[in-house]
mmCIF file of C-alpha atoms and ligand atoms in Angstrom:
data_model
loop_
_atom_site.group_PDB
_atom_site.id
_atom_site.type_symbol
_atom_site.label_atom_id
_atom_site.label_comp_id
_atom_site.label_asym_id
_atom_site.label_seq_id
_atom_site.Cartn_x
_atom_site.Cartn_y
_atom_site.Cartn_z
ATOM 1 C CA MET A 1 171.538 113.037 63.924
ATOM 2 C CA PHE A 2 169.188 115.128 61.752
ATOM 3 C CA GLU A 3 165.912 114.276 63.468
ATOM 4 C CA GLY A 4 165.977 117.476 65.441
ATOM 5 C CA LEU A 5 166.093 119.676 62.378
ATOM 6 C CA GLU A 6 163.055 121.428 61.507
ATOM 7 C CA GLN A 7 161.764 122.200 57.960
ATOM 8 C CA ILE A 8 162.120 126.043 57.351
ATOM 9 C CA ALA A 9 160.676 128.317 54.671
ATOM 10 C CA ALA A 10 162.269 128.785 51.375
ATOM 11 C CA ASP A 11 164.707 131.726 50.885
ATOM 12 C CA ALA A 12 162.444 134.854 50.428
ATOM 13 C CA ILE A 13 163.806 135.600 46.921
ATOM 14 C CA LEU A 14 164.698 132.141 45.591
ATOM 15 C CA GLY A 15 161.328 130.812 46.895
ATOM 16 C CA LEU A 16 159.510 133.230 44.739
ATOM 17 C CA MET A 17 161.166 131.817 41.633
ATOM 18 C CA ALA A 18 159.773 128.387 42.413
ATOM 19 C CA ALA A 19 156.224 129.919 43.220
ATOM 20 C CA PHE A 20 156.337 131.850 39.872
ATOM 21 C CA ARG A 21 157.262 128.752 37.977
ATOM 22 C CA ALA A 22 154.413 126.647 39.336
ATOM 23 C CA ASP A 23 151.846 129.424 38.529
ATOM 24 C CA PRO A 24 149.959 128.514 35.281
ATOM 25 C CA ASP A 25 148.451 131.882 34.871
ATOM 26 C CA LYS A 26 149.217 133.432 31.281
ATOM 27 C CA HIS A 27 149.300 136.997 32.745
ATOM 28 C CA LYS A 28 151.722 136.196 35.474
ATOM 29 C CA VAL A 29 154.552 138.772 35.906
ATOM 30 C CA ASP A 30 157.858 137.872 37.853
ATOM 31 C CA LEU A 31 159.264 140.940 39.574
ATOM 32 C CA GLY A 32 161.042 138.881 42.157
ATOM 33 C CA VAL A 33 164.548 137.520 41.700
ATOM 34 C CA GLY A 34 167.273 139.994 40.392
ATOM 35 C CA VAL A 35 167.610 138.628 36.850
ATOM 36 C CA TYR A 36 167.651 140.734 33.610
ATOM 37 C CA ARG A 37 164.886 140.046 31.160
ATOM 38 C CA ASN A 38 164.315 141.351 27.830
ATOM 39 C CA ASP A 39 160.936 142.372 26.447
ATOM 40 C CA HIS A 40 160.067 138.793 25.715
ATOM 41 C CA GLY A 41 160.497 137.907 29.439
ATOM 42 C CA ASP A 42 163.610 135.918 28.544
ATOM 43 C CA THR A 43 167.240 136.006 30.036
ATOM 44 C CA PRO A 44 169.164 135.299 26.858
ATOM 45 C CA VAL A 45 172.769 134.311 26.833
ATOM 46 C CA LEU A 46 174.818 137.489 25.823
ATOM 47 C CA GLY A 47 176.063 137.537 22.204
ATOM 48 C CA ALA A 48 179.732 138.331 23.516
ATOM 49 C CA VAL A 49 179.128 135.361 26.119
ATOM 50 C CA ARG A 50 177.949 132.910 23.362
ATOM 51 C CA ARG A 51 180.998 133.882 21.098
ATOM 52 C CA ALA A 52 183.458 133.637 23.788
ATOM 53 C CA GLU A 53 182.107 130.378 24.952
ATOM 54 C CA GLU A 54 182.125 128.796 21.430
ATOM 55 C CA ALA A 55 185.760 129.816 21.114
ATOM 56 C CA LEU A 56 186.659 128.368 24.473
ATOM 57 C CA ILE A 57 184.996 125.106 23.751
ATOM 58 C CA ALA A 58 186.829 124.810 20.452
ATOM 59 C CA GLU A 59 190.267 125.927 21.872
ATOM 60 C CA GLN A 60 190.327 124.330 25.258
ATOM 61 C CA THR A 61 192.527 121.376 25.520
ATOM 62 C CA THR A 62 192.407 120.246 29.160
ATOM 63 C CA LYS A 63 190.047 120.510 32.178
ATOM 64 C CA THR A 64 192.709 120.243 34.769
ATOM 65 C CA TYR A 65 192.868 122.441 37.816
ATOM 66 C CA VAL A 66 193.566 126.043 37.388
ATOM 67 C CA GLY A 67 194.417 126.921 40.976
ATOM 68 C CA PRO A 68 193.144 128.309 44.136
ATOM 69 C CA ALA A 69 193.009 131.913 43.290
ATOM 70 C CA GLY A 70 191.349 131.235 40.221
ATOM 71 C CA ASN A 71 192.465 132.196 36.573
ATOM 72 C CA PRO A 72 195.171 134.766 37.006
ATOM 73 C CA LEU A 73 194.374 136.377 33.670
ATOM 74 C CA PHE A 74 190.797 136.610 34.601
ATOM 75 C CA ASN A 75 191.909 138.498 37.918
ATOM 76 C CA ALA A 76 194.124 140.873 36.079
ATOM 77 C CA GLU A 77 191.054 141.642 33.610
ATOM 78 C CA MET A 78 188.822 142.075 36.516
ATOM 79 C CA GLU A 79 191.235 144.698 38.236
ATOM 80 C CA LYS A 80 191.563 146.694 35.113
ATOM 81 C CA LEU A 81 187.786 146.702 34.521
ATOM 82 C CA VAL A 82 186.959 147.636 38.168
ATOM 83 C CA PHE A 83 189.731 149.921 39.050
ATOM 84 C CA GLY A 84 190.537 151.226 35.671
ATOM 85 C CA PRO A 85 193.885 150.176 33.894
ATOM 86 C CA ALA A 86 195.931 153.153 35.360
ATOM 87 C CA HIS A 87 194.853 153.048 38.912
ATOM 88 C CA ALA A 88 197.635 154.010 41.364
ATOM 89 C CA ALA A 89 196.776 151.098 43.783
ATOM 90 C CA LEU A 90 197.223 148.682 41.020
ATOM 91 C CA LYS A 91 200.625 150.124 39.933
ATOM 92 C CA ALA A 92 201.719 149.924 43.509
ATOM 93 C CA GLY A 93 200.846 146.269 43.826
ATOM 94 C CA ARG A 94 198.552 147.203 46.778
ATOM 95 C CA VAL A 95 195.524 145.046 45.308
ATOM 96 C CA LYS A 96 195.195 141.258 45.866
ATOM 97 C CA THR A 97 192.305 139.681 43.623
ATOM 98 C CA VAL A 98 190.947 136.257 43.969
ATOM 99 C CA GLN A 99 188.396 134.794 41.689
ATOM 100 C CA THR A 100 185.280 133.573 43.549
ATOM 101 C CA PRO A 101 182.078 131.563 42.992
ATOM 102 C CA GLY A 102 179.886 134.577 42.256
ATOM 103 C CA GLY A 103 179.760 137.888 44.269
ATOM 104 C CA CYS A 104 178.348 135.787 47.145
ATOM 105 C CA GLY A 105 181.595 133.942 47.271
ATOM 106 C CA ALA A 106 183.493 137.089 47.168
ATOM 107 C CA LEU A 107 181.362 138.300 50.098
ATOM 108 C CA ARG A 108 181.880 135.276 52.065
ATOM 109 C CA LEU A 109 185.669 135.281 51.528
ATOM 110 C CA GLY A 110 185.894 139.053 52.287
ATOM 111 C CA ALA A 111 183.905 138.458 55.641
ATOM 112 C CA ASP A 112 186.139 135.443 56.516
ATOM 113 C CA LEU A 113 189.332 137.636 55.831
ATOM 114 C CA ILE A 114 187.872 140.434 58.189
ATOM 115 C CA ARG A 115 186.928 137.725 60.883
ATOM 116 C CA LEU A 116 190.487 136.169 60.605
ATOM 117 C CA SER A 117 192.153 139.560 60.852
ATOM 118 C CA ALA A 118 189.833 141.086 63.620
ATOM 119 C CA PRO A 119 187.665 138.571 65.364
ATOM 120 C CA GLY A 120 184.518 139.863 66.836
ATOM 121 C CA SER A 121 184.278 142.664 64.031
ATOM 122 C CA VAL A 122 180.918 144.244 63.398
ATOM 123 C CA VAL A 123 179.772 144.796 60.027
ATOM 124 C CA HIS A 124 177.376 147.761 59.555
ATOM 125 C CA VAL A 125 175.033 147.273 56.774
ATOM 126 C CA SER A 126 172.339 149.769 55.349
ATOM 127 C CA ASP A 127 169.044 149.670 56.529
ATOM 128 C CA PRO A 128 167.711 147.803 54.390
ATOM 129 C CA THR A 129 170.118 145.725 52.627
ATOM 130 C CA TRP A 130 170.199 142.775 50.352
ATOM 131 C CA ALA A 131 168.593 139.991 52.304
ATOM 132 C CA ASN A 132 171.318 137.466 51.508
ATOM 133 C CA HIS A 133 173.997 139.894 53.102
ATOM 134 C CA VAL A 134 172.722 138.668 56.474
ATOM 135 C CA PRO A 135 173.743 134.961 56.154
ATOM 136 C CA LEU A 136 176.670 135.551 54.138
ATOM 137 C CA LEU A 137 178.353 137.888 56.518
ATOM 138 C CA SER A 138 177.005 136.554 59.791
ATOM 139 C CA GLY A 139 177.914 133.038 58.600
ATOM 140 C CA ALA A 140 181.482 133.938 58.797
ATOM 141 C CA GLY A 141 181.115 134.937 62.303
ATOM 142 C CA LEU A 142 180.726 138.541 62.010
ATOM 143 C CA LYS A 143 178.078 140.604 63.882
ATOM 144 C CA LEU A 144 175.560 142.719 62.000
ATOM 145 C CA GLU A 145 174.335 146.140 62.740
ATOM 146 C CA ARG A 146 172.200 148.551 60.626
ATOM 147 C CA TYR A 147 172.892 152.085 59.749
ATOM 148 C CA PRO A 148 170.064 154.346 58.442
ATOM 149 C CA TYR A 149 169.745 154.291 54.769
ATOM 150 C CA PHE A 150 166.483 154.556 52.916
ATOM 151 C CA ASP A 151 163.925 157.320 53.329
ATOM 152 C CA PRO A 152 160.550 155.998 52.171
ATOM 153 C CA ALA A 153 159.125 159.421 52.128
ATOM 154 C CA THR A 154 161.407 160.521 49.340
ATOM 155 C CA GLY A 155 162.540 157.277 47.777
ATOM 156 C CA GLY A 156 166.207 158.447 48.317
ATOM 157 C CA VAL A 157 168.835 158.173 50.998
ATOM 158 C CA GLN A 158 168.653 159.688 54.460
ATOM 159 C CA PHE A 159 171.970 160.974 54.073
ATOM 160 C CA GLY A 160 172.216 163.195 57.270
ATOM 161 C CA ALA A 161 171.158 160.141 59.254
ATOM 162 C CA MET A 162 173.397 157.752 57.578
ATOM 163 C CA LEU A 163 176.412 160.162 58.255
ATOM 164 C CA GLY A 164 175.318 160.721 61.906
ATOM 165 C CA ALA A 165 175.336 156.910 62.530
ATOM 166 C CA LEU A 166 178.596 156.178 60.899
ATOM 167 C CA GLU A 167 180.261 159.005 62.613
ATOM 168 C CA LYS A 168 179.760 157.236 66.023
ATOM 169 C CA LEU A 169 181.308 154.008 64.894
ATOM 170 C CA PRO A 170 184.495 153.125 66.701
ATOM 171 C CA PRO A 171 187.808 152.795 64.654
ATOM 172 C CA ARG A 172 188.135 149.512 62.629
ATOM 173 C CA ALA A 173 184.400 148.966 62.378
ATOM 174 C CA VAL A 174 183.473 147.442 58.965
ATOM 175 C CA VAL A 175 180.892 149.412 56.693
ATOM 176 C CA LEU A 176 179.061 147.431 54.022
ATOM 177 C CA LEU A 177 178.402 149.938 51.132
ATOM 178 C CA HIS A 178 176.630 149.235 47.506
ATOM 179 C CA ALA A 179 178.789 150.764 44.941
ATOM 180 C CA SER A 180 175.735 151.404 42.593
ATOM 181 C CA CYS A 181 172.245 149.991 42.148
ATOM 182 C CA HIS A 182 171.455 149.582 45.692
ATOM 183 C CA ASN A 183 169.762 146.373 46.304
ATOM 184 C CA PRO A 184 166.795 146.325 47.519
ATOM 185 C CA THR A 185 166.000 150.211 47.241
ATOM 186 C CA GLY A 186 167.687 151.614 44.012
ATOM 187 C CA ALA A 187 168.620 154.532 46.108
ATOM 188 C CA ASP A 188 172.124 155.433 45.412
ATOM 189 C CA LEU A 189 174.603 158.123 46.682
ATOM 190 C CA SER A 190 175.713 160.926 44.481
ATOM 191 C CA GLN A 191 179.446 161.399 43.663
ATOM 192 C CA GLU A 192 179.291 164.262 46.063
ATOM 193 C CA GLN A 193 177.875 162.264 48.918
ATOM 194 C CA TRP A 194 180.489 159.488 48.314
ATOM 195 C CA ARG A 195 183.261 161.999 48.860
ATOM 196 C CA GLU A 196 181.700 163.070 52.087
ATOM 197 C CA VAL A 197 181.318 159.147 53.007
ATOM 198 C CA LEU A 198 184.916 158.925 52.001
ATOM 199 C CA ALA A 199 186.130 161.860 54.350
ATOM 200 C CA LEU A 200 184.158 160.296 57.368
ATOM 201 C CA VAL A 201 185.671 156.860 56.780
ATOM 202 C CA ARG A 202 189.087 158.298 56.734
ATOM 203 C CA ARG A 203 188.595 160.375 59.837
ATOM 204 C CA ARG A 204 186.820 157.502 61.626
ATOM 205 C CA GLN A 205 189.179 155.033 60.487
ATOM 206 C CA LEU A 206 186.600 152.578 59.300
ATOM 207 C CA LEU A 207 186.906 149.677 56.812
ATOM 208 C CA PRO A 208 184.867 149.875 53.701
ATOM 209 C CA PHE A 209 183.489 146.672 52.414
ATOM 210 C CA ILE A 210 182.127 147.590 49.008
ATOM 211 C CA ASP A 211 179.809 145.213 47.188
ATOM 212 C CA MET A 212 179.289 145.779 43.287
ATOM 213 C CA ALA A 213 176.805 143.320 41.834
ATOM 214 C CA TYR A 214 175.442 145.402 39.115
ATOM 215 C CA GLN A 215 178.357 147.299 37.358
ATOM 216 C CA GLY A 216 177.039 148.958 34.289
ATOM 217 C CA LEU A 217 173.307 148.635 34.901
ATOM 218 C CA GLY A 218 173.244 152.072 36.854
ATOM 219 C CA ASP A 219 174.959 154.980 35.221
ATOM 220 C CA GLY A 220 177.406 153.030 33.175
ATOM 221 C CA LEU A 221 180.533 150.797 33.473
ATOM 222 C CA GLU A 222 182.865 153.514 34.521
ATOM 223 C CA PRO A 223 180.555 155.572 36.803
ATOM 224 C CA ASP A 224 179.228 152.705 38.595
ATOM 225 C CA CYS A 225 182.775 152.052 39.991
ATOM 226 C CA PHE A 226 183.189 155.625 41.093
ATOM 227 C CA PRO A 227 183.150 154.659 44.849
ATOM 228 C CA ILE A 228 185.578 151.725 44.509
ATOM 229 C CA ARG A 229 188.049 153.956 42.321
ATOM 230 C CA LEU A 230 187.976 156.814 44.771
ATOM 231 C CA PHE A 231 188.096 154.977 48.034
ATOM 232 C CA CYS A 232 190.951 152.803 46.750
ATOM 233 C CA ALA A 233 192.845 156.004 45.714
ATOM 234 C CA GLU A 234 192.473 157.565 49.077
ATOM 235 C CA LEU A 235 192.479 154.845 51.815
ATOM 236 C CA PRO A 236 194.879 152.340 53.150
ATOM 237 C CA GLU A 237 192.655 149.509 53.133
ATOM 238 C CA VAL A 238 189.313 148.520 51.155
ATOM 239 C CA VAL A 239 187.555 145.171 50.619
ATOM 240 C CA CYS A 240 185.471 144.968 47.306
ATOM 241 C CA ALA A 241 183.370 142.206 46.286
ATOM 242 C CA VAL A 242 182.331 142.093 42.627
ATOM 243 C CA SER A 243 179.759 139.905 40.734
ATOM 244 C CA CYS A 244 179.683 139.114 36.858
ATOM 245 C CA SER A 245 176.226 137.504 37.201
ATOM 246 C CA LYS A 246 174.227 140.439 36.039
ATOM 247 C CA ASN A 247 176.403 142.491 33.679
ATOM 248 C CA PHE A 248 177.677 139.202 31.929
ATOM 249 C CA GLY A 249 174.498 137.366 32.208
ATOM 250 C CA LEU A 250 176.453 134.505 33.689
ATOM 251 C CA TYR A 251 174.271 133.917 36.810
ATOM 252 C CA ARG A 252 174.523 130.104 36.944
ATOM 253 C CA GLU A 253 178.223 130.010 36.137
ATOM 254 C CA ARG A 254 179.049 131.641 39.352
ATOM 255 C CA VAL A 255 181.729 134.193 38.472
ATOM 256 C CA GLY A 256 182.941 136.957 40.930
ATOM 257 C CA ALA A 257 185.957 138.312 42.380
ATOM 258 C CA LEU A 258 187.162 139.714 45.705
ATOM 259 C CA HIS A 259 189.566 142.665 45.501
ATOM 260 C CA VAL A 260 191.417 143.583 48.641
ATOM 261 C CA LEU A 261 193.463 146.836 48.765
ATOM 262 C CA THR A 262 196.334 146.823 51.525
ATOM 263 C CA GLN A 263 198.534 149.556 52.901
ATOM 264 C CA ASP A 264 201.493 148.036 50.646
ATOM 265 C CA ALA A 265 202.545 145.316 48.310
ATOM 266 C CA LYS A 266 203.978 143.308 51.142
ATOM 267 C CA SER A 267 200.629 143.108 52.988
ATOM 268 C CA ALA A 268 198.953 142.398 49.744
ATOM 269 C CA ASP A 269 200.831 139.262 49.266
ATOM 270 C CA ALA A 270 200.156 138.330 52.751
ATOM 271 C CA VAL A 271 196.370 138.833 52.371
ATOM 272 C CA GLY A 272 196.591 137.044 48.979
ATOM 273 C CA SER A 273 198.112 133.966 50.726
ATOM 274 C CA GLN A 274 195.443 134.086 53.419
ATOM 275 C CA LEU A 275 192.534 134.293 50.886
ATOM 276 C CA VAL A 276 193.837 131.203 49.064
ATOM 277 C CA LYS A 277 193.850 129.406 52.291
ATOM 278 C CA LEU A 278 190.539 130.477 53.228
ATOM 279 C CA GLY A 279 188.943 129.596 49.635
ATOM 280 C CA ARG A 280 190.685 126.286 49.819
ATOM 281 C CA GLY A 281 188.887 125.631 52.922
ATOM 282 C CA MET A 282 185.323 126.355 51.357
ATOM 283 C CA TRP A 283 185.375 125.379 47.685
ATOM 284 C CA SER A 284 188.998 124.569 47.265
ATOM 285 C CA MET A 285 189.081 126.207 43.923
ATOM 286 C CA PRO A 286 186.562 128.522 42.094
ATOM 287 C CA PRO A 287 184.830 127.143 38.689
ATOM 288 C CA ASP A 288 186.710 128.054 35.684
ATOM 289 C CA HIS A 289 184.134 128.166 32.820
ATOM 290 C CA GLY A 290 182.398 131.251 33.428
ATOM 291 C CA ALA A 291 185.568 133.155 34.522
ATOM 292 C CA GLU A 292 187.465 132.169 31.350
ATOM 293 C CA ILE A 293 184.479 133.465 29.256
ATOM 294 C CA VAL A 294 184.749 136.820 30.998
ATOM 295 C CA ARG A 295 188.589 137.032 30.513
ATOM 296 C CA ARG A 296 188.031 136.210 26.844
ATOM 297 C CA ILE A 297 185.484 139.089 26.404
ATOM 298 C CA LEU A 298 187.455 141.567 28.307
ATOM 299 C CA ALA A 299 190.710 140.822 26.653
ATOM 300 C CA ASP A 300 189.444 140.865 23.005
ATOM 301 C CA HIS A 301 188.684 144.111 21.475
ATOM 302 C CA THR A 302 185.743 142.894 19.240
ATOM 303 C CA LEU A 303 184.030 141.080 21.959
ATOM 304 C CA ARG A 304 184.599 143.630 24.394
ATOM 305 C CA HIS A 305 182.999 146.303 22.225
ATOM 306 C CA LEU A 306 179.991 143.829 21.638
ATOM 307 C CA TRP A 307 179.624 143.150 25.472
ATOM 308 C CA GLU A 308 179.804 146.950 26.406
ATOM 309 C CA GLU A 309 176.947 147.622 23.678
ATOM 310 C CA GLU A 310 174.951 144.730 25.294
ATOM 311 C CA VAL A 311 175.449 146.095 28.789
ATOM 312 C CA GLY A 312 174.491 149.635 27.550
ATOM 313 C CA ALA A 313 171.459 148.103 26.008
ATOM 314 C CA MET A 314 170.194 146.526 29.202
ATOM 315 C CA ARG A 315 170.890 149.555 31.175
ATOM 316 C CA ARG A 316 168.831 151.859 28.605
ATOM 317 C CA ARG A 317 165.993 149.380 28.724
ATOM 318 C CA ILE A 318 165.914 149.456 32.508
ATOM 319 C CA GLN A 319 165.927 153.384 32.337
ATOM 320 C CA HIS A 320 163.014 153.295 29.897
ATOM 321 C CA LEU A 321 161.047 150.918 31.800
ATOM 322 C CA ARG A 322 161.397 153.098 34.792
ATOM 323 C CA HIS A 323 160.234 156.081 32.884
ATOM 324 C CA ASP A 324 157.301 154.469 31.240
ATOM 325 C CA PHE A 325 156.254 152.473 34.364
ATOM 326 C CA VAL A 326 156.030 155.795 36.243
ATOM 327 C CA ALA A 327 153.869 157.226 33.448
ATOM 328 C CA GLN A 328 151.469 154.238 33.705
ATOM 329 C CA LEU A 329 151.257 154.541 37.463
ATOM 330 C CA LYS A 330 150.623 158.207 37.088
ATOM 331 C CA ASN A 331 147.546 157.370 34.881
ATOM 332 C CA HIS A 332 146.214 154.671 36.836
ATOM 333 C CA CYS A 333 147.194 155.863 40.270
ATOM 334 C CA PRO A 334 147.145 159.486 40.230
ATOM 335 C CA GLN A 335 146.745 160.244 43.803
ATOM 336 C CA HIS A 336 150.090 158.449 44.554
ATOM 337 C CA ASP A 337 153.592 159.860 43.510
ATOM 338 C CA PHE A 338 155.733 157.174 42.191
ATOM 339 C CA GLY A 339 158.297 159.525 40.513
ATOM 340 C CA PHE A 340 161.011 158.220 42.816
ATOM 341 C CA ILE A 341 160.958 154.974 40.622
ATOM 342 C CA GLU A 342 162.365 157.110 37.878
ATOM 343 C CA ARG A 343 165.001 158.631 40.052
ATOM 344 C CA GLN A 344 166.388 155.408 41.331
ATOM 345 C CA LYS A 345 168.964 153.249 39.739
ATOM 346 C CA GLY A 346 169.656 149.809 38.655
ATOM 347 C CA MET A 347 167.116 146.710 38.858
ATOM 348 C CA PHE A 348 165.328 147.488 41.983
ATOM 349 C CA SER A 349 162.900 149.679 43.646
ATOM 350 C CA PHE A 350 160.522 149.337 46.439
ATOM 351 C CA LEU A 351 156.929 149.740 45.093
ATOM 352 C CA GLY A 352 155.950 150.945 48.547
ATOM 353 C CA VAL A 353 152.719 148.922 48.954
ATOM 354 C CA THR A 354 152.202 146.934 52.418
ATOM 355 C CA THR A 355 152.857 143.261 52.710
ATOM 356 C CA PRO A 356 149.245 142.275 52.443
ATOM 357 C CA GLN A 357 148.953 144.207 49.305
ATOM 358 C CA VAL A 358 151.983 142.391 47.941
ATOM 359 C CA HIS A 359 150.086 139.149 48.796
ATOM 360 C CA THR A 360 146.975 140.272 46.934
ATOM 361 C CA LEU A 361 149.041 141.268 43.892
ATOM 362 C CA ARG A 362 150.477 137.672 43.904
ATOM 363 C CA SER A 363 147.161 135.899 44.631
ATOM 364 C CA ALA A 364 144.726 138.106 42.660
ATOM 365 C CA HIS A 365 147.008 139.275 39.836
ATOM 366 C CA HIS A 366 149.792 136.850 39.651
ATOM 367 C CA ILE A 367 152.385 139.587 40.117
ATOM 368 C CA TYR A 368 155.360 138.195 42.189
ATOM 369 C CA MET A 369 157.548 140.509 44.378
ATOM 370 C CA THR A 370 159.178 140.078 47.669
ATOM 371 C CA ASP A 371 157.090 140.826 50.659
ATOM 372 C CA ASP A 372 158.791 144.203 51.280
ATOM 373 C CA SER A 373 157.543 145.223 47.866
ATOM 374 C CA ARG A 374 160.866 145.082 46.065
ATOM 375 C CA ILE A 375 160.298 144.934 42.476
ATOM 376 C CA ASN A 376 162.820 143.912 39.724
ATOM 377 C CA ILE A 377 162.316 146.573 37.018
ATOM 378 C CA ALA A 378 163.871 144.408 34.429
ATOM 379 C CA GLY A 379 160.994 141.936 34.935
ATOM 380 C CA LEU A 380 158.543 144.395 33.598
ATOM 381 C CA ARG A 381 157.875 144.255 29.865
ATOM 382 C CA ASN A 382 156.184 147.026 27.648
ATOM 383 C CA GLN A 383 153.293 144.787 27.004
ATOM 384 C CA ASN A 384 152.598 144.314 30.860
ATOM 385 C CA LEU A 385 153.169 147.856 32.101
ATOM 386 C CA GLU A 386 149.666 148.860 32.114
ATOM 387 C CA TYR A 387 148.488 145.435 33.580
ATOM 388 C CA VAL A 388 150.915 145.879 36.467
ATOM 389 C CA ALA A 389 149.978 149.609 37.176
ATOM 390 C CA THR A 390 146.097 148.714 36.858
ATOM 391 C CA ALA A 391 146.858 145.901 39.605
ATOM 392 C CA VAL A 392 148.744 148.373 41.718
ATOM 393 C CA ALA A 393 145.775 150.774 41.533
ATOM 394 C CA GLN A 394 143.287 148.238 42.557
ATOM 395 C CA VAL A 395 145.252 147.044 45.651
ATOM 396 C CA LEU A 396 146.001 150.598 46.656
ATOM 397 C CA LYS A 397 142.150 151.413 46.384
ATOM 398 C CA GLY A 398 141.705 148.298 48.773
HETATM 399 C C1 LMR B 401 168.466 139.304 43.943
HETATM 400 O O1 LMR B 401 168.652 140.179 45.012
HETATM 401 O O2 LMR B 401 167.387 138.944 43.627
HETATM 402 C C2 LMR B 401 169.656 138.721 43.392
HETATM 403 O O3 LMR B 401 170.902 139.282 43.739
HETATM 404 C C3 LMR B 401 169.479 137.163 43.341
HETATM 405 C C4 LMR B 401 169.881 136.489 44.580
HETATM 406 O O4 LMR B 401 170.669 135.540 44.744
HETATM 407 O O5 LMR B 401 169.157 137.036 45.493
#
């Protein structure tokens, strides 16, 4: 049966992890996969996570099933974290939340819900978007199209072109938006621009599908939720996929949630029942361990405070790295303007070098990034900023 299958290349992002691990060079720098690293190059377990996990292990009395929607207390905490505890949509019972295996599970479940409700739907994604959006959404049977987004000339968003393209979409078209820390560009919309997108989405009757994988790593835990809170206050229906991988450092535990806003509480209950059925057909029930850690952190005043401090420290470190890296690049490549890196948000930026130059950075300097020159800023370290900037200067000279 399987003899016709061809060997295919490793995933563009995950393949780099393996290549980096296999590289014995002591100067190697991993700017590939989107994982937060400290200045020692480590991704430690957060203090709040460690403490919540210790308590969980000490107190847990059973490993029996939780249920297909996951941990209901986790779902309730996630709603408060993402929407704010007083959000009108929560009070009206219009939000249905299901725990998912990571943000990927949430994206896939949201896509399946859309296909179930409106088969043949097209999802319009930003150009560019996170590479894994493509298999996740198209694997659910949705078609994908792209709207203009990133402007390489400025390192910002081509906002006029983006609005122009969205303006032409038919009613009920699905628009995938990155709430904050756009992956892969780091180019985010301002609050004013989000308001303009909201007005357009409402006028054109589009369905926003918002992906938030980096809450807290852009402008802060609250401001990073701005588009979700705004859209869910003003629109009848919104789909939101949320990940706890980065902001809780729970990558391998696969913790995420899908929040679906519906017109009324009755539709929310119907959607909830469908989500549970769809999830049952894919993973039956989401894994509990990481979600219970998140629940304990969010529900406990001391742990939550510690976690908020830790997220703040990650965010500030990324912001400092952006600043210091731009300063190093300015020193070593004065003829190029890399100032956009400092204006961008979250983990990623495009360095803006060509694919052959990316390959030279990898082969000659042991610096790893995806072929489109996306770099994980959090993979930089104070000790190697100059090394990376010098290498970039060398490849730019040719
Ligand atoms: C990334 O974009 O590098 C991360 O979201 C990790 C992944 O799964 O691709």
